[in-house]
GROMACS .gro file of C-alpha atoms in nm:
model
  351
    1UNK     CA    1   1.758  -5.283   5.089
    2UNK     CA    2   1.853  -5.033   4.820
    3UNK     CA    3   1.531  -4.838   4.863
    4UNK     CA    4   1.588  -4.823   5.237
    5UNK     CA    5   1.937  -4.685   5.184
    6UNK     CA    6   1.810  -4.419   4.946
    7UNK     CA    7   1.543  -4.312   5.193
    8UNK     CA    8   1.793  -4.309   5.476
    9UNK     CA    9   2.037  -4.103   5.270
   10UNK     CA   10   1.760  -3.862   5.172
   11UNK     CA   11   1.654  -3.829   5.536
   12UNK     CA   12   2.009  -3.758   5.645
   13UNK     CA   13   2.041  -3.495   5.374
   14UNK     CA   14   1.724  -3.324   5.496
   15UNK     CA   15   1.849  -3.337   5.854
   16UNK     CA   16   2.181  -3.183   5.748
   17UNK     CA   17   2.004  -2.902   5.565
   18UNK     CA   18   1.787  -2.839   5.870
   19UNK     CA   19   2.085  -2.832   6.106
   20UNK     CA   20   2.282  -2.597   5.881
   21UNK     CA   21   1.984  -2.364   5.850
   22UNK     CA   22   1.943  -2.363   6.228
   23UNK     CA   23   2.312  -2.290   6.296
   24UNK     CA   24   2.344  -1.994   6.066
   25UNK     CA   25   2.266  -1.847   5.726
   26UNK     CA   26   2.174  -1.531   5.543
   27UNK     CA   27   1.867  -1.358   5.407
   28UNK     CA   28   1.822  -1.059   5.179
   29UNK     CA   29   1.610  -0.748   5.232
   30UNK     CA   30   1.532  -0.445   5.019
   31UNK     CA   31   1.721  -0.118   5.064
   32UNK     CA   32   1.624   0.201   4.885
   33UNK     CA   33   1.833   0.493   4.762
   34UNK     CA   34   1.716   0.806   4.941
   35UNK     CA   35   1.579   0.625   5.246
   36UNK     CA   36   1.630   0.821   5.568
   37UNK     CA   37   1.564   0.544   5.821
   38UNK     CA   38   1.452   0.182   5.857
   39UNK     CA   39   1.236   0.014   6.119
   40UNK     CA   40   1.331  -0.340   6.222
   41UNK     CA   41   1.052  -0.567   6.340
   42UNK     CA   42   1.013  -0.932   6.425
   43UNK     CA   43   0.862  -1.002   6.081
   44UNK     CA   44   1.046  -0.765   5.847
   45UNK     CA   45   1.231  -0.447   5.761
   46UNK     CA   46   1.066  -0.127   5.631
   47UNK     CA   47   1.251   0.177   5.494
   48UNK     CA   48   1.117   0.534   5.497
   49UNK     CA   49   1.206   0.863   5.330
   50UNK     CA   50   1.114   1.200   5.479
   51UNK     CA   51   0.886   1.397   5.244
   52UNK     CA   52   0.758   1.740   5.356
   53UNK     CA   53   0.819   1.647   5.718
   54UNK     CA   54   0.637   1.314   5.698
   55UNK     CA   55   0.778   0.960   5.658
   56UNK     CA   56   0.688   0.777   5.337
   57UNK     CA   57   0.760   0.403   5.296
   58UNK     CA   58   1.004   0.331   5.013
   59UNK     CA   59   1.118  -0.027   5.081
   60UNK     CA   60   0.966  -0.325   5.256
   61UNK     CA   61   1.069  -0.686   5.306
   62UNK     CA   62   0.869  -0.946   5.492
   63UNK     CA   63   1.099  -1.196   5.664
   64UNK     CA   64   1.134  -1.372   5.998
   65UNK     CA   65   1.402  -1.146   6.140
   66UNK     CA   66   1.347  -1.251   6.505
   67UNK     CA   67   1.264  -1.593   6.646
   68UNK     CA   68   1.079  -1.597   6.978
   69UNK     CA   69   1.156  -1.241   7.098
   70UNK     CA   70   1.413  -0.970   7.169
   71UNK     CA   71   1.482  -0.862   7.526
   72UNK     CA   72   1.428  -0.482   7.508
   73UNK     CA   73   1.653  -0.427   7.809
   74UNK     CA   74   1.958  -0.584   7.640
   75UNK     CA   75   2.179  -0.356   7.433
   76UNK     CA   76   2.170  -0.363   7.051
   77UNK     CA   77   2.482  -0.245   6.872
   78UNK     CA   78   2.542  -0.030   6.563
   79UNK     CA   79   2.873  -0.047   6.374
   80UNK     CA   80   3.050   0.153   6.103
   81UNK     CA   81   2.731   0.334   5.989
   82UNK     CA   82   2.638  -0.003   5.839
   83UNK     CA   83   2.544  -0.282   6.082
   84UNK     CA   84   2.289  -0.347   6.355
   85UNK     CA   85   2.378  -0.651   6.569
   86UNK     CA   86   2.157  -0.807   6.837
   87UNK     CA   87   2.066  -1.135   7.008
   88UNK     CA   88   1.725  -1.299   6.992
   89UNK     CA   89   1.586  -1.542   7.246
   90UNK     CA   90   1.609  -1.837   7.006
   91UNK     CA   91   1.983  -1.833   7.082
   92UNK     CA   92   2.096  -1.649   6.769
   93UNK     CA   93   2.318  -1.351   6.707
   94UNK     CA   94   2.177  -1.148   6.417
   95UNK     CA   95   2.358  -0.891   6.202
   96UNK     CA   96   2.167  -0.659   5.968
   97UNK     CA   97   2.390  -0.510   5.696
   98UNK     CA   98   2.244  -0.195   5.539
   99UNK     CA   99   2.517  -0.170   5.273
  100UNK     CA  100   2.449  -0.510   5.121
  101UNK     CA  101   2.085  -0.554   5.221
  102UNK     CA  102   2.183  -0.877   5.394
  103UNK     CA  103   2.091  -1.035   5.730
  104UNK     CA  104   2.329  -1.288   5.885
  105UNK     CA  105   2.223  -1.536   6.153
  106UNK     CA  106   2.452  -1.737   6.379
  107UNK     CA  107   2.344  -1.983   6.646
  108UNK     CA  108   2.559  -1.955   6.960
  109UNK     CA  109   2.581  -2.102   7.308
  110UNK     CA  110   2.735  -1.772   7.423
  111UNK     CA  111   2.430  -1.552   7.385
  112UNK     CA  112   2.341  -1.216   7.535
  113UNK     CA  113   2.062  -1.345   7.757
  114UNK     CA  114   2.109  -1.072   8.020
  115UNK     CA  115   2.380  -0.839   7.889
  116UNK     CA  116   2.538  -0.717   7.568
  117UNK     CA  117   2.800  -0.459   7.486
  118UNK     CA  118   2.973  -0.293   7.194
  119UNK     CA  119   3.296  -0.118   7.106
  120UNK     CA  120   3.391   0.036   6.772
  121UNK     CA  121   3.467  -0.304   6.619
  122UNK     CA  122   3.313  -0.577   6.837
  123UNK     CA  123   2.986  -0.703   6.980
  124UNK     CA  124   3.000  -0.862   7.326
  125UNK     CA  125   2.752  -1.116   7.463
  126UNK     CA  126   2.742  -1.217   7.829
  127UNK     CA  127   2.651  -1.559   7.973
  128UNK     CA  128   2.867  -1.627   8.281
  129UNK     CA  129   3.149  -1.496   8.065
  130UNK     CA  130   3.197  -1.255   7.775
  131UNK     CA  131   3.198  -1.366   7.409
  132UNK     CA  132   3.341  -1.148   7.131
  133UNK     CA  133   3.180  -1.124   6.785
  134UNK     CA  134   3.269  -0.923   6.476
  135UNK     CA  135   2.983  -0.736   6.302
  136UNK     CA  136   2.987  -1.022   6.045
  137UNK     CA  137   2.923  -1.264   6.337
  138UNK     CA  138   3.257  -1.436   6.359
  139UNK     CA  139   3.303  -1.540   6.724
  140UNK     CA  140   3.667  -1.468   6.805
  141UNK     CA  141   3.691  -1.535   7.180
  142UNK     CA  142   3.509  -1.621   7.501
  143UNK     CA  143   3.635  -1.535   7.850
  144UNK     CA  144   3.478  -1.682   8.162
  145UNK     CA  145   3.483  -1.443   8.457
  146UNK     CA  146   3.634  -1.574   8.779
  147UNK     CA  147   3.508  -1.496   9.035
  148UNK     CA  148   3.165  -1.467   8.875
  149UNK     CA  149   3.056  -1.112   8.794
  150UNK     CA  150   2.729  -1.004   8.631
  151UNK     CA  151   2.833  -0.746   8.371
  152UNK     CA  152   2.604  -0.452   8.290
  153UNK     CA  153   2.515  -0.347   7.934
  154UNK     CA  154   2.787  -0.122   7.796
  155UNK     CA  155   2.870   0.097   7.496
  156UNK     CA  156   3.234   0.201   7.452
  157UNK     CA  157   3.457   0.337   7.178
  158UNK     CA  158   3.813   0.309   7.304
  159UNK     CA  159   4.049   0.020   7.369
  160UNK     CA  160   4.117  -0.053   7.647
  161UNK     CA  161   3.764   0.017   7.773
  162UNK     CA  162   3.574   0.006   8.101
  163UNK     CA  163   3.267  -0.186   8.215
  164UNK     CA  164   3.076  -0.221   8.538
  165UNK     CA  165   2.956  -0.540   8.702
  166UNK     CA  166   2.834  -0.689   9.029
  167UNK     CA  167   2.956  -0.995   9.216
  168UNK     CA  168   2.722  -1.292   9.205
  169UNK     CA  169   2.836  -1.395   9.552
  170UNK     CA  170   2.781  -1.191   9.865
  171UNK     CA  171   3.067  -1.034  10.057
  172UNK     CA  172   3.092  -0.820  10.371
  173UNK     CA  173   3.176  -0.450  10.341
  174UNK     CA  174   3.380  -0.239  10.585
  175UNK     CA  175   3.070  -0.177  10.799
  176UNK     CA  176   2.986  -0.546  10.831
  177UNK     CA  177   2.694  -0.531  10.584
  178UNK     CA  178   2.637  -0.819  10.341
  179UNK     CA  179   2.658  -0.680   9.987
  180UNK     CA  180   2.692  -0.781   9.623
  181UNK     CA  181   3.002  -0.573   9.549
  182UNK     CA  182   3.005  -0.353   9.237
  183UNK     CA  183   3.320  -0.384   9.024
  184UNK     CA  184   3.511  -0.171   8.775
  185UNK     CA  185   3.631  -0.395   8.491
  186UNK     CA  186   3.883  -0.307   8.219
  187UNK     CA  187   3.863  -0.487   7.886
  188UNK     CA  188   4.073  -0.498   7.572
  189UNK     CA  189   4.050  -0.682   7.239
  190UNK     CA  190   4.371  -0.741   7.044
  191UNK     CA  191   4.369  -0.959   6.731
  192UNK     CA  192   4.028  -1.089   6.831
  193UNK     CA  193   4.141  -1.196   7.180
  194UNK     CA  194   3.968  -1.049   7.485
  195UNK     CA  195   4.134  -0.976   7.817
  196UNK     CA  196   3.938  -0.855   8.122
  197UNK     CA  197   4.099  -0.712   8.434
  198UNK     CA  198   3.921  -0.653   8.763
  199UNK     CA  199   4.019  -0.299   8.869
  200UNK     CA  200   3.856  -0.333   9.211
  201UNK     CA  201   3.546  -0.212   9.393
  202UNK     CA  202   3.327   0.057   9.241
  203UNK     CA  203   3.152   0.262   9.511
  204UNK     CA  204   2.987   0.044   9.775
  205UNK     CA  205   2.779  -0.263   9.708
  206UNK     CA  206   2.440  -0.114   9.788
  207UNK     CA  207   2.387   0.048   9.446
  208UNK     CA  208   2.210  -0.128   9.161
  209UNK     CA  209   2.368  -0.026   8.829
  210UNK     CA  210   2.240  -0.063   8.472
  211UNK     CA  211   2.350   0.059   8.126
  212UNK     CA  212   2.702   0.205   8.097
  213UNK     CA  213   2.829   0.449   7.834
  214UNK     CA  214   3.206   0.494   7.817
  215UNK     CA  215   3.374   0.806   7.682
  216UNK     CA  216   3.749   0.775   7.728
  217UNK     CA  217   3.839   0.773   8.098
  218UNK     CA  218   3.489   0.891   8.196
  219UNK     CA  219   3.179   0.675   8.189
  220UNK     CA  220   2.813   0.731   8.266
  221UNK     CA  221   2.609   0.458   8.430
  222UNK     CA  222   2.238   0.445   8.501
  223UNK     CA  223   2.175   0.367   8.868
  224UNK     CA  224   1.836   0.203   8.910
  225UNK     CA  225   1.833   0.228   9.287
  226UNK     CA  226   2.000   0.088   9.594
  227UNK     CA  227   1.958  -0.187   9.849
  228UNK     CA  228   1.900  -0.097  10.213
  229UNK     CA  229   2.177  -0.284  10.402
  230UNK     CA  230   1.959  -0.324  10.712
  231UNK     CA  231   1.636  -0.453  10.553
  232UNK     CA  232   1.786  -0.600  10.231
  233UNK     CA  233   1.504  -0.430  10.039
  234UNK     CA  234   1.559  -0.270   9.697
  235UNK     CA  235   1.473   0.101   9.677
  236UNK     CA  236   1.385   0.215   9.323
  237UNK     CA  237   1.545   0.560   9.307
  238UNK     CA  238   1.701   0.639   8.972
  239UNK     CA  239   2.013   0.848   8.921
  240UNK     CA  240   2.299   0.898   8.676
  241UNK     CA  241   2.641   0.795   8.801
  242UNK     CA  242   2.941   0.967   8.641
  243UNK     CA  243   3.280   0.812   8.716
  244UNK     CA  244   3.626   0.947   8.630
  245UNK     CA  245   3.859   0.648   8.604
  246UNK     CA  246   4.174   0.863   8.607
  247UNK     CA  247   4.072   1.046   8.924
  248UNK     CA  248   3.899   0.746   9.080
  249UNK     CA  249   3.600   0.963   9.175
  250UNK     CA  250   3.229   0.936   9.106
  251UNK     CA  251   2.918   1.144   9.163
  252UNK     CA  252   2.543   1.087   9.137
  253UNK     CA  253   2.284   1.306   8.964
  254UNK     CA  254   1.913   1.247   9.032
  255UNK     CA  255   1.705   1.151   8.727
  256UNK     CA  256   1.408   0.970   8.881
  257UNK     CA  257   1.295   0.629   8.761
  258UNK     CA  258   1.520   0.497   8.481
  259UNK     CA  259   1.578   0.224   8.224
  260UNK     CA  260   1.798   0.179   7.912
  261UNK     CA  261   2.042   0.454   7.813
  262UNK     CA  262   2.087   0.616   7.467
  263UNK     CA  263   2.346   0.863   7.340
  264UNK     CA  264   2.152   1.120   7.133
  265UNK     CA  265   2.442   1.356   7.061
  266UNK     CA  266   2.525   1.715   7.159
  267UNK     CA  267   2.636   1.600   7.507
  268UNK     CA  268   2.292   1.468   7.589
  269UNK     CA  269   2.178   1.123   7.697
  270UNK     CA  270   1.823   0.986   7.684
  271UNK     CA  271   1.705   0.744   7.951
  272UNK     CA  272   1.378   0.556   7.909
  273UNK     CA  273   1.138   0.477   8.193
  274UNK     CA  274   0.992   0.142   8.289
  275UNK     CA  275   0.645   0.251   8.390
  276UNK     CA  276   0.585   0.574   8.194
  277UNK     CA  277   0.574   0.642   7.820
  278UNK     CA  278   0.843   0.908   7.819
  279UNK     CA  279   1.214   0.963   7.868
  280UNK     CA  280   1.461   1.177   8.058
  281UNK     CA  281   1.711   1.401   7.879
  282UNK     CA  282   2.036   1.429   8.075
  283UNK     CA  283   2.281   1.713   7.998
  284UNK     CA  284   2.637   1.582   8.042
  285UNK     CA  285   2.780   1.934   8.061
  286UNK     CA  286   2.560   2.066   8.342
  287UNK     CA  287   2.450   1.741   8.510
  288UNK     CA  288   2.087   1.854   8.489
  289UNK     CA  289   1.795   1.656   8.351
  290UNK     CA  290   1.434   1.698   8.241
  291UNK     CA  291   1.156   1.446   8.187
  292UNK     CA  292   0.971   1.435   7.854
  293UNK     CA  293   0.626   1.281   7.885
  294UNK     CA  294   0.506   1.178   7.541
  295UNK     CA  295   0.157   1.050   7.616
  296UNK     CA  296  -0.030   0.877   7.894
  297UNK     CA  297   0.009   0.526   7.756
  298UNK     CA  298   0.049   0.288   8.046
  299UNK     CA  299   0.085  -0.028   7.833
  300UNK     CA  300   0.317   0.119   7.569
  301UNK     CA  301   0.694   0.112   7.616
  302UNK     CA  302   0.983   0.272   7.431
  303UNK     CA  303   1.195   0.023   7.237
  304UNK     CA  304   1.449   0.262   7.085
  305UNK     CA  305   1.555   0.628   7.063
  306UNK     CA  306   1.769   0.758   6.775
  307UNK     CA  307   1.869   1.103   6.644
  308UNK     CA  308   1.698   1.175   6.311
  309UNK     CA  309   1.846   1.520   6.242
  310UNK     CA  310   1.959   1.836   6.421
  311UNK     CA  311   1.612   1.901   6.563
  312UNK     CA  312   1.438   1.569   6.614
  313UNK     CA  313   1.459   1.238   6.797
  314UNK     CA  314   1.284   0.926   6.670
  315UNK     CA  315   1.099   0.746   6.951
  316UNK     CA  316   1.002   0.389   6.866
  317UNK     CA  317   0.752   0.176   7.054
  318UNK     CA  318   0.647  -0.177   6.958
  319UNK     CA  319   0.370  -0.040   6.734
  320UNK     CA  320   0.438   0.332   6.668
  321UNK     CA  321   0.704   0.581   6.570
  322UNK     CA  322   0.707   0.939   6.699
  323UNK     CA  323   0.935   1.232   6.617
  324UNK     CA  324   1.009   1.456   6.915
  325UNK     CA  325   1.128   1.809   6.836
  326UNK     CA  326   1.406   1.910   7.076
  327UNK     CA  327   1.357   2.282   7.005
  328UNK     CA  328   0.980   2.309   7.039
  329UNK     CA  329   0.910   2.017   7.272
  330UNK     CA  330   0.634   1.906   7.036
  331UNK     CA  331   0.562   1.581   6.849
  332UNK     CA  332   0.627   1.658   6.481
  333UNK     CA  333   0.467   1.334   6.362
  334UNK     CA  334   0.333   1.007   6.496
  335UNK     CA  335   0.260   0.707   6.278
  336UNK     CA  336   0.173   0.341   6.328
  337UNK     CA  337   0.441   0.095   6.222
  338UNK     CA  338   0.344  -0.119   5.925
  339UNK     CA  339   0.172  -0.433   6.049
  340UNK     CA  340   0.378  -0.644   5.805
  341UNK     CA  341   0.692  -0.543   5.998
  342UNK     CA  342   0.555  -0.706   6.312
  343UNK     CA  343   0.665  -0.606   6.663
  344UNK     CA  344   0.905  -0.314   6.614
  345UNK     CA  345   1.223  -0.306   6.821
  346UNK     CA  346   1.490  -0.090   6.648
  347UNK     CA  347   1.511   0.214   6.423
  348UNK     CA  348   1.824   0.258   6.209
  349UNK     CA  349   1.894   0.608   6.077
  350UNK     CA  350   2.092   0.633   5.752
  351UNK     CA  351   2.424   0.802   5.825
   0.00000   0.00000   0.00000
C-alpha cells in the first residue's frame, strides 16, 4: 500500500508539472549588444548586426517558440520598443521581451484565432469577444460582443480608439438587399477594463474590410473587395478606405489586390498581396500607391515588413530576408534565414 501511494503521489506531481508547463512559463534566449534586428522563427531566435551593408549573425537560440503554427493574417503587436506579442495555434499568447531576453507563454481560452489588435499598452485577442492582455501576458478583461460582430485586425495608439467589424447575422439595408453590416466600434481601456461601444453602420454592408490602422480620429482600413448584392458573389477588388471619424466621411483609393497592412513610417503604408511576392506602397498624403514586385515567386509569401533605417525596408518571407531600398528601388541584400530558426514569421528591429 505504501509503495502504491508513493507511485500515485509521484504520478500526480508529474501531472502537475505537465499542467503548469502547458498553462504558462518562460524561456530565455540570447540577445547581443550591437544587434540591429532579430528574426523570430518557429524553432528559435537569431540576431543580426549590419556590417558593410550585410547582415552578420551575432546571437542565436534554438527553442520551440511556436507550437503548431502562426496565422500570418492575424496581427502581431510590438510594444514599448521592447516586446513582440502574438498568438500561436496551440492556444497560447506569447510575449518576446528583448530587454530581458525572455519569452513568456500563457495558455488562454480567449485566443486570437481570427483577429488581434494592439494599442500603446495592450494586446487584444478576438474570439466571439475581445480579451485584453498586458505585454507581460496578464489577462485583465474579456468583453463579449452583443450582437455578435467579427472584429477586424487593428493597430491603434490613442484611447479611446476605433475599430471596424462586421455583423455575423444578416440584415436588410435601405435598398432591401441582404447584407452583413459593417460597424464602427469605439473601445477604451481604463485600469485594465475594456469598454466597447457600437457607433453605428460604417458605409454599406457590401464591402469586405481587413486590417485597420488608427491615427487619432482618422483610420485607414484595407478593403479586400465587395459583395454583389444581386448575386451574393464576392468580388476581389482591393482598395484603401480612409475614414474621418470626426467628419463621419470616408473615401476609397484603389490599390489592387491586398492583404495585411504595415506602417513603415514617413506617411507611407505597405500592403502585402495574397498571390504575388510583392507589396503596395500607399502614400497617406497624396492617396496614391505603387506596386513593388520583388521576384516572381508564386509559392513564397511575405510574413512581415519592417523599417530598417531611413532608406530600407526589411521584407521577411518564411525562408528569406530581403532589404528593399526605397530610394533606388533595388534589393540591397537577400539572404536565407538560418535553418535552425525554423519557419520565419517576424522581424524585430532594435529601436
